[in-house]
């Protein structure tokens, strides 16, 4: 095991031993290549550089109390990458190759998987991009797929403590018929201005509203939004948000725990009636929200009056982590053991 301050890790990059790569050329995927190089050699006319032909994933490996390494719903990440690839006309990565590369990169960097109980995990970043040469706006004929890993701590510095969120209207991360449902780099480039603006004003992340009416809640930075009201878990339905695997899991979990779940358009003016609100995602896990400020109207919505996350958010957080780290039986078949 490498010597790191595991419980103080930020959500950032730390060099590990290896990454894995494969190349699509002349109609075929290569075998995987294991390398310790952190750089990639790329043609200056590659489509990813000019036309944003690029998609990525975000997932985690967890070390349980039993020392075993667990992945959470990796097939869902593979499916979403297929969808992102199809959405921007890239060559999809075959499932077997994806899993072989995933397993290899995690096991080759085993000493970087944080010890159980430190609150940290190994973040896994699959990345697919057009590496073929084009000058006209057209899909590439060559693709590179790579996966690197890095040990991480919480995405929001608060961890499982209430964060402050700001509603912005002066930029959109995605259009209703654009690429919002895909995990492509362009959406994140579009979100930088909003993210930096709200950070400078002291908020953890921006909340985006629907791009047409600015009336409905879309999502929060790099996480989906959920709310709790009268024993029901409510999360937005929208054609411009990323289908979060964490959110999908929380819907199943909340129903398993005996509550109801609704996926439907959620208006901003409903915020005043919610008992608990939060952000969810692989990096964010569940981040309870203590305050949402609409930076245009000045309206402030407050939650967690005693400074603590609400009971249902807490239950969901504890149960999700217990499944991911193997502290409780996985009733859904979400976990894959790697060793
Ligand atoms: N929304 C956006 C824009 C994201 O980048 C992410 C992170 O992947 C999520 C939501 C959460 O998705 P998931 O739970 O699959 O990590
Ligand atoms: C994730 O939750 O895995 C993400 O991809 C968030 C990331 C963009 C920081």
Short mmCIF file of C-alpha atoms and ligand atoms in Angstrom, two decimals:
data_model
loop_
_atom_site.label_atom_id
_atom_site.label_comp_id
_atom_site.label_asym_id
_atom_site.label_seq_id
_atom_site.Cartn_x
_atom_site.Cartn_y
_atom_site.Cartn_z
CA UNK A 1 0.00 0.00 0.00
CA UNK A 2 1.39 3.43 -0.89
CA UNK A 3 1.75 5.97 1.88
CA UNK A 4 -0.94 8.63 1.44
CA UNK A 5 -3.06 10.63 3.88
CA UNK A 6 -6.11 8.61 2.85
CA UNK A 7 -8.70 10.42 4.96
CA UNK A 8 -7.56 13.83 3.74
CA UNK A 9 -7.54 13.12 0.02
CA UNK A 10 -9.15 15.81 -2.13
CA UNK A 11 -11.07 15.00 -5.33
CA UNK A 12 -8.02 15.43 -7.55
CA UNK A 13 -5.34 13.70 -9.59
CA UNK A 14 -2.63 11.61 -7.99
CA UNK A 15 -0.24 9.69 -10.22
CA UNK A 16 -0.67 5.93 -10.01
CA UNK A 17 1.44 3.14 -11.51
CA UNK A 18 -0.32 2.31 -14.75
CA UNK A 19 -3.07 3.18 -17.16
CA UNK A 20 -4.52 1.05 -19.96
CA UNK A 21 -5.20 1.92 -23.57
CA UNK A 22 -6.69 0.43 -26.74
CA UNK A 23 -6.86 1.78 -30.27
CA UNK A 24 -9.50 1.47 -32.98
CA UNK A 25 -7.88 1.48 -36.42
CA UNK A 26 -8.76 -0.04 -39.80
CA UNK A 27 -12.08 -1.26 -38.43
CA UNK A 28 -10.68 -3.17 -35.42
CA UNK A 29 -9.93 -2.63 -31.77
CA UNK A 30 -6.38 -3.44 -30.70
CA UNK A 31 -5.51 -5.53 -27.66
CA UNK A 32 -5.15 -3.55 -24.47
CA UNK A 33 -1.84 -1.90 -23.75
CA UNK A 34 -0.58 -1.30 -20.22
CA UNK A 35 1.63 1.73 -19.77
CA UNK A 36 3.13 3.90 -17.06
CA UNK A 37 3.19 6.95 -19.37
CA UNK A 38 0.93 9.77 -18.26
CA UNK A 39 0.98 11.51 -21.63
CA UNK A 40 -0.62 10.59 -24.92
CA UNK A 41 0.83 11.16 -28.33
CA UNK A 42 -1.90 12.73 -30.42
CA UNK A 43 -2.13 14.08 -33.96
CA UNK A 44 -2.74 17.83 -34.06
CA UNK A 45 -5.72 17.33 -36.42
CA UNK A 46 -7.43 14.69 -34.25
CA UNK A 47 -11.21 15.29 -34.07
CA UNK A 48 -11.26 15.32 -30.25
CA UNK A 49 -9.10 18.44 -30.20
CA UNK A 50 -11.05 20.46 -32.75
CA UNK A 51 -14.58 19.16 -32.74
CA UNK A 52 -14.96 17.79 -29.23
CA UNK A 53 -15.36 14.16 -30.29
CA UNK A 54 -14.77 12.87 -26.78
CA UNK A 55 -16.71 11.09 -24.03
CA UNK A 56 -15.79 9.87 -20.58
CA UNK A 57 -17.13 7.97 -17.61
CA UNK A 58 -16.72 8.22 -13.87
CA UNK A 59 -16.88 5.23 -11.55
CA UNK A 60 -15.25 3.99 -8.36
CA UNK A 61 -13.61 0.90 -6.85
CA UNK A 62 -14.12 0.33 -3.12
CA UNK A 63 -12.16 -1.76 -0.65
CA UNK A 64 -14.36 -3.51 1.90
CA UNK A 65 -13.65 -4.45 5.51
CA UNK A 66 -12.88 -7.93 4.15
CA UNK A 67 -10.14 -6.39 1.97
CA UNK A 68 -12.02 -7.33 -1.24
CA UNK A 69 -12.24 -4.91 -4.13
CA UNK A 70 -15.70 -4.00 -5.35
CA UNK A 71 -17.00 -2.22 -8.44
CA UNK A 72 -20.45 -0.63 -8.46
CA UNK A 73 -22.74 -1.21 -11.48
CA UNK A 74 -19.91 -1.07 -14.04
CA UNK A 75 -22.17 -2.34 -16.82
CA UNK A 76 -24.29 0.79 -16.46
CA UNK A 77 -21.19 2.92 -17.08
CA UNK A 78 -20.33 0.82 -20.09
CA UNK A 79 -23.88 1.25 -21.46
CA UNK A 80 -23.75 5.00 -20.93
CA UNK A 81 -20.41 5.18 -22.72
CA UNK A 82 -22.00 3.27 -25.63
CA UNK A 83 -24.76 5.82 -25.68
CA UNK A 84 -22.33 8.75 -25.56
CA UNK A 85 -20.27 7.16 -28.37
CA UNK A 86 -23.36 6.65 -30.55
CA UNK A 87 -24.58 10.17 -29.77
CA UNK A 88 -21.49 11.85 -31.21
CA UNK A 89 -20.73 9.19 -33.83
CA UNK A 90 -17.69 7.57 -32.20
CA UNK A 91 -16.80 3.89 -32.34
CA UNK A 92 -18.34 2.22 -29.25
CA UNK A 93 -16.07 0.14 -27.01
CA UNK A 94 -16.96 -3.57 -26.88
CA UNK A 95 -18.16 -4.72 -23.45
CA UNK A 96 -15.49 -7.42 -23.04
CA UNK A 97 -12.70 -4.99 -23.83
CA UNK A 98 -14.16 -2.41 -21.45
CA UNK A 99 -14.30 -4.91 -18.59
CA UNK A 100 -10.88 -6.38 -19.28
CA UNK A 101 -9.34 -2.90 -19.25
CA UNK A 102 -11.29 -1.92 -16.14
CA UNK A 103 -10.19 -4.99 -14.22
CA UNK A 104 -6.59 -4.67 -15.37
CA UNK A 105 -6.21 -1.00 -14.46
CA UNK A 106 -7.75 -1.46 -11.00
CA UNK A 107 -5.73 -4.56 -10.11
CA UNK A 108 -2.49 -3.10 -11.49
CA UNK A 109 -2.98 -0.13 -9.17
CA UNK A 110 -4.22 -2.09 -6.19
CA UNK A 111 -1.91 -0.31 -3.77
CA UNK A 112 -3.77 2.92 -4.55
CA UNK A 113 -7.19 1.62 -3.54
CA UNK A 114 -7.82 3.42 -0.25
CA UNK A 115 -8.11 1.31 2.90
CA UNK A 116 -11.57 0.58 4.27
CA UNK A 117 -12.87 3.18 6.70
CA UNK A 118 -10.99 6.18 5.34
CA UNK A 119 -13.97 7.53 3.37
CA UNK A 120 -11.84 7.48 0.22
CA UNK A 121 -12.13 5.33 -2.91
CA UNK A 122 -10.39 4.75 -6.22
CA UNK A 123 -11.89 6.96 -8.92
CA UNK A 124 -11.88 5.36 -12.37
CA UNK A 125 -11.92 7.54 -15.46
CA UNK A 126 -12.59 5.81 -18.80
CA UNK A 127 -11.99 8.16 -21.75
CA UNK A 128 -12.88 7.64 -25.43
CA UNK A 129 -11.85 10.09 -28.12
CA UNK A 130 -11.52 10.58 -31.85
CA UNK A 131 -7.81 10.29 -32.61
CA UNK A 132 -8.21 10.12 -36.38
CA UNK A 133 -7.27 13.07 -38.56
CA UNK A 134 -9.96 15.32 -40.07
CA UNK A 135 -10.11 18.94 -41.09
CA UNK A 136 -13.72 18.96 -42.27
CA UNK A 137 -16.35 18.51 -39.58
CA UNK A 138 -16.77 14.75 -39.77
CA UNK A 139 -16.42 11.79 -37.41
CA UNK A 140 -12.91 10.33 -37.12
CA UNK A 141 -12.01 6.90 -38.48
CA UNK A 142 -9.66 6.16 -35.56
CA UNK A 143 -10.41 6.16 -31.83
CA UNK A 144 -8.46 5.81 -28.60
CA UNK A 145 -9.93 4.39 -25.44
CA UNK A 146 -8.03 4.66 -22.17
CA UNK A 147 -8.72 4.23 -18.48
CA UNK A 148 -6.78 5.84 -15.67
CA UNK A 149 -7.43 5.72 -11.96
CA UNK A 150 -6.70 8.02 -9.05
CA UNK A 151 -7.51 7.77 -5.34
CA UNK A 152 -10.03 10.41 -4.25
CA UNK A 153 -11.80 11.87 -1.25
CA UNK A 154 -15.10 13.79 -1.28
CA UNK A 155 -16.09 15.87 -4.31
CA UNK A 156 -17.65 18.62 -2.20
CA UNK A 157 -15.21 19.71 0.50
CA UNK A 158 -18.10 19.55 2.99
CA UNK A 159 -18.37 15.73 2.57
CA UNK A 160 -21.73 14.59 3.96
CA UNK A 161 -22.58 18.05 5.31
CA UNK A 162 -25.00 20.54 3.81
CA UNK A 163 -23.67 22.47 0.80
CA UNK A 164 -24.83 25.79 -0.65
CA UNK A 165 -26.05 25.84 -4.24
CA UNK A 166 -26.81 28.80 -6.52
CA UNK A 167 -29.38 28.92 -9.33
CA UNK A 168 -27.96 30.64 -12.39
CA UNK A 169 -29.63 31.75 -15.61
CA UNK A 170 -26.79 33.33 -17.53
CA UNK A 171 -25.47 30.07 -19.00
CA UNK A 172 -26.80 26.63 -19.92
CA UNK A 173 -24.79 23.41 -19.81
CA UNK A 174 -26.91 21.72 -22.47
CA UNK A 175 -29.82 22.26 -24.85
CA UNK A 176 -33.02 20.17 -24.80
CA UNK A 177 -32.13 18.40 -28.04
CA UNK A 178 -28.37 18.73 -27.58
CA UNK A 179 -25.90 16.47 -25.83
CA UNK A 180 -27.01 16.88 -22.20
CA UNK A 181 -27.88 13.20 -21.81
CA UNK A 182 -24.40 12.18 -22.99
CA UNK A 183 -21.24 12.33 -20.91
CA UNK A 184 -19.28 14.34 -23.47
CA UNK A 185 -16.62 16.94 -22.74
CA UNK A 186 -18.48 19.78 -24.47
CA UNK A 187 -21.15 19.83 -21.76
CA UNK A 188 -18.47 20.31 -19.12
CA UNK A 189 -16.76 23.07 -21.11
CA UNK A 190 -20.17 24.77 -21.29
CA UNK A 191 -20.54 24.43 -17.51
CA UNK A 192 -17.20 26.01 -16.57
CA UNK A 193 -18.40 29.61 -16.64
CA UNK A 194 -21.36 28.85 -14.36
CA UNK A 195 -19.22 26.75 -12.03
CA UNK A 196 -16.50 29.37 -11.62
CA UNK A 197 -19.04 32.14 -11.17
CA UNK A 198 -20.85 30.45 -8.27
CA UNK A 199 -17.60 29.27 -6.63
CA UNK A 200 -16.39 32.87 -6.61
CA UNK A 201 -19.63 33.84 -4.86
CA UNK A 202 -19.16 31.17 -2.18
CA UNK A 203 -21.42 28.36 -3.49
CA UNK A 204 -20.49 24.69 -3.96
CA UNK A 205 -22.08 24.28 -7.41
CA UNK A 206 -24.52 25.86 -9.86
CA UNK A 207 -28.07 24.64 -10.32
CA UNK A 208 -29.16 24.70 -13.95
CA UNK A 209 -32.75 25.26 -14.96
CA UNK A 210 -34.30 24.07 -18.23
CA UNK A 211 -32.87 26.09 -21.11
CA UNK A 212 -36.23 27.10 -22.66
CA UNK A 213 -38.49 28.35 -19.87
CA UNK A 214 -35.99 28.60 -16.99
CA UNK A 215 -38.75 27.23 -14.81
CA UNK A 216 -37.85 23.60 -14.24
CA UNK A 217 -34.85 22.18 -12.38
CA UNK A 218 -32.33 20.34 -14.57
CA UNK A 219 -29.29 19.36 -12.50
CA UNK A 220 -26.55 20.58 -10.23
CA UNK A 221 -23.02 20.96 -11.64
CA UNK A 222 -21.82 17.37 -12.09
CA UNK A 223 -24.64 15.76 -10.14
CA UNK A 224 -28.39 15.08 -10.39
CA UNK A 225 -30.91 16.75 -8.09
CA UNK A 226 -33.36 15.02 -5.76
CA UNK A 227 -35.87 16.19 -3.17
CA UNK A 228 -37.91 14.54 -0.45
CA UNK A 229 -41.50 15.49 0.30
CA UNK A 230 -44.15 13.52 2.23
CA UNK A 231 -42.12 10.31 2.10
CA UNK A 232 -41.57 10.61 -1.69
CA UNK A 233 -38.23 10.86 -3.49
CA UNK A 234 -38.64 13.33 -6.37
CA UNK A 235 -36.10 13.80 -9.15
CA UNK A 236 -36.30 15.78 -12.41
CA UNK A 237 -37.25 14.29 -15.73
CA UNK A 238 -35.58 16.30 -18.48
CA UNK A 239 -34.06 15.75 -21.91
CA UNK A 240 -30.97 17.78 -21.04
CA UNK A 241 -29.59 16.04 -17.94
CA UNK A 242 -27.18 13.17 -17.56
CA UNK A 243 -28.93 9.92 -16.56
CA UNK A 244 -27.10 9.41 -13.26
CA UNK A 245 -26.42 5.84 -12.21
CA UNK A 246 -26.39 6.92 -8.57
CA UNK A 247 -29.82 8.53 -8.99
CA UNK A 248 -31.20 5.44 -10.72
CA UNK A 249 -29.87 3.37 -7.81
CA UNK A 250 -31.35 5.71 -5.19
CA UNK A 251 -34.78 5.36 -6.82
CA UNK A 252 -34.54 1.57 -6.43
CA UNK A 253 -33.16 1.89 -2.92
CA UNK A 254 -35.79 4.33 -1.70
CA UNK A 255 -38.56 2.04 -2.98
CA UNK A 256 -36.83 -0.92 -1.32
CA UNK A 257 -36.85 1.06 1.93
CA UNK A 258 -40.63 1.53 1.62
CA UNK A 259 -40.86 5.08 0.25
CA UNK A 260 -42.22 6.27 -3.10
CA UNK A 261 -40.20 7.66 -5.99
CA UNK A 262 -41.22 10.04 -8.79
CA UNK A 263 -39.29 11.12 -11.85
CA UNK A 264 -41.11 14.15 -13.26
CA UNK A 265 -40.53 17.77 -14.24
CA UNK A 266 -39.75 19.70 -11.03
CA UNK A 267 -40.48 23.44 -10.93
CA UNK A 268 -38.16 25.84 -9.17
CA UNK A 269 -41.09 27.21 -7.15
CA UNK A 270 -41.59 23.77 -5.58
CA UNK A 271 -38.28 24.23 -3.74
CA UNK A 272 -39.98 26.02 -0.87
CA UNK A 273 -42.13 22.95 -0.13
CA UNK A 274 -39.41 20.28 -0.03
CA UNK A 275 -38.31 18.77 3.28
CA UNK A 276 -34.88 17.58 2.12
CA UNK A 277 -32.91 18.27 -1.05
CA UNK A 278 -29.62 16.91 -2.29
CA UNK A 279 -27.21 16.30 -5.15
CA UNK A 280 -26.19 12.79 -6.17
CA UNK A 281 -23.52 11.27 -8.38
CA UNK A 282 -20.48 9.01 -8.33
CA UNK A 283 -18.17 11.81 -7.26
CA UNK A 284 -20.74 13.68 -5.14
CA UNK A 285 -22.21 10.43 -3.64
CA UNK A 286 -25.10 12.14 -1.81
CA UNK A 287 -24.49 15.74 -0.90
CA UNK A 288 -27.22 17.20 1.24
CA UNK A 289 -28.13 20.79 0.36
CA UNK A 290 -28.54 23.34 3.15
CA UNK A 291 -29.33 26.37 1.01
CA UNK A 292 -30.27 27.22 -2.56
CA UNK A 293 -30.12 30.85 -3.65
CA UNK A 294 -31.61 32.08 -6.90
CA UNK A 295 -28.99 34.61 -7.95
CA UNK A 296 -31.46 36.49 -10.17
CA UNK A 297 -34.57 36.77 -8.02
CA UNK A 298 -32.63 36.78 -4.74
CA UNK A 299 -34.98 34.08 -3.37
CA UNK A 300 -33.32 31.83 -0.76
CA UNK A 301 -34.55 28.30 0.05
CA UNK A 302 -33.23 26.83 3.30
CA UNK A 303 -33.02 23.24 4.51
CA UNK A 304 -31.36 21.33 7.39
CA UNK A 305 -32.43 23.83 10.10
CA UNK A 306 -30.29 22.06 12.73
CA UNK A 307 -27.30 22.01 10.37
CA UNK A 308 -27.66 18.25 9.84
CA UNK A 309 -28.73 16.31 6.74
CA UNK A 310 -32.36 15.12 6.79
CA UNK A 311 -33.35 11.59 7.89
CA UNK A 312 -34.16 10.11 4.48
CA UNK A 313 -31.03 11.54 2.82
CA UNK A 314 -28.99 10.14 5.71
CA UNK A 315 -30.60 6.71 5.41
CA UNK A 316 -29.99 6.66 1.65
CA UNK A 317 -26.38 7.77 2.05
CA UNK A 318 -25.63 5.16 4.70
CA UNK A 319 -27.34 2.34 2.80
CA UNK A 320 -25.70 3.20 -0.53
CA UNK A 321 -22.23 3.30 1.03
CA UNK A 322 -22.91 0.09 2.98
CA UNK A 323 -23.68 -1.68 -0.31
CA UNK A 324 -20.70 -0.13 -2.12
CA UNK A 325 -18.20 -1.01 0.65
CA UNK A 326 -19.83 -4.37 1.37
CA UNK A 327 -21.02 -3.61 4.91
CA UNK A 328 -24.43 -4.97 4.03
CA UNK A 329 -25.70 -7.59 1.66
CA UNK A 330 -26.28 -6.22 -1.85
CA UNK A 331 -29.92 -7.06 -2.56
CA UNK A 332 -29.78 -5.74 -6.13
CA UNK A 333 -26.74 -7.47 -7.66
CA UNK A 334 -24.97 -4.11 -8.12
CA UNK A 335 -21.54 -5.14 -6.87
CA UNK A 336 -18.85 -6.97 -8.85
CA UNK A 337 -15.86 -8.40 -6.94
CA UNK A 338 -12.53 -7.99 -8.65
CA UNK A 339 -10.27 -10.39 -6.81
N1 LIG B 1 -24.77 14.79 -13.86
C1 LIG B 1 -23.60 15.13 -14.40
C2 LIG B 1 -23.54 16.31 -15.30
C3 LIG B 1 -22.44 14.38 -14.10
O1 LIG B 1 -21.26 14.72 -14.62
C4 LIG B 1 -22.54 13.27 -13.24
C5 LIG B 1 -21.37 12.46 -12.94
O2 LIG B 1 -21.15 11.44 -13.54
C6 LIG B 1 -23.80 12.95 -12.71
C7 LIG B 1 -24.88 13.74 -13.03
C8 LIG B 1 -23.97 11.77 -11.82
O3 LIG B 1 -23.97 10.57 -12.55
P1 LIG B 1 -23.49 9.22 -11.91
O4 LIG B 1 -24.35 8.98 -10.73
O5 LIG B 1 -23.72 8.19 -12.96
O6 LIG B 1 -22.07 9.37 -11.55
C1 LIG B 2 -18.69 11.71 -11.57
O1 LIG B 2 -19.50 11.88 -10.66
O2 LIG B 2 -18.14 10.65 -11.79
C2 LIG B 2 -18.32 12.77 -12.46
O3 LIG B 2 -18.05 12.49 -13.57
C3 LIG B 2 -18.13 14.10 -11.93
C4 LIG B 2 -16.92 14.70 -12.58
C5 LIG B 2 -17.27 15.44 -13.81
C6 LIG B 2 -16.10 15.46 -11.63
#
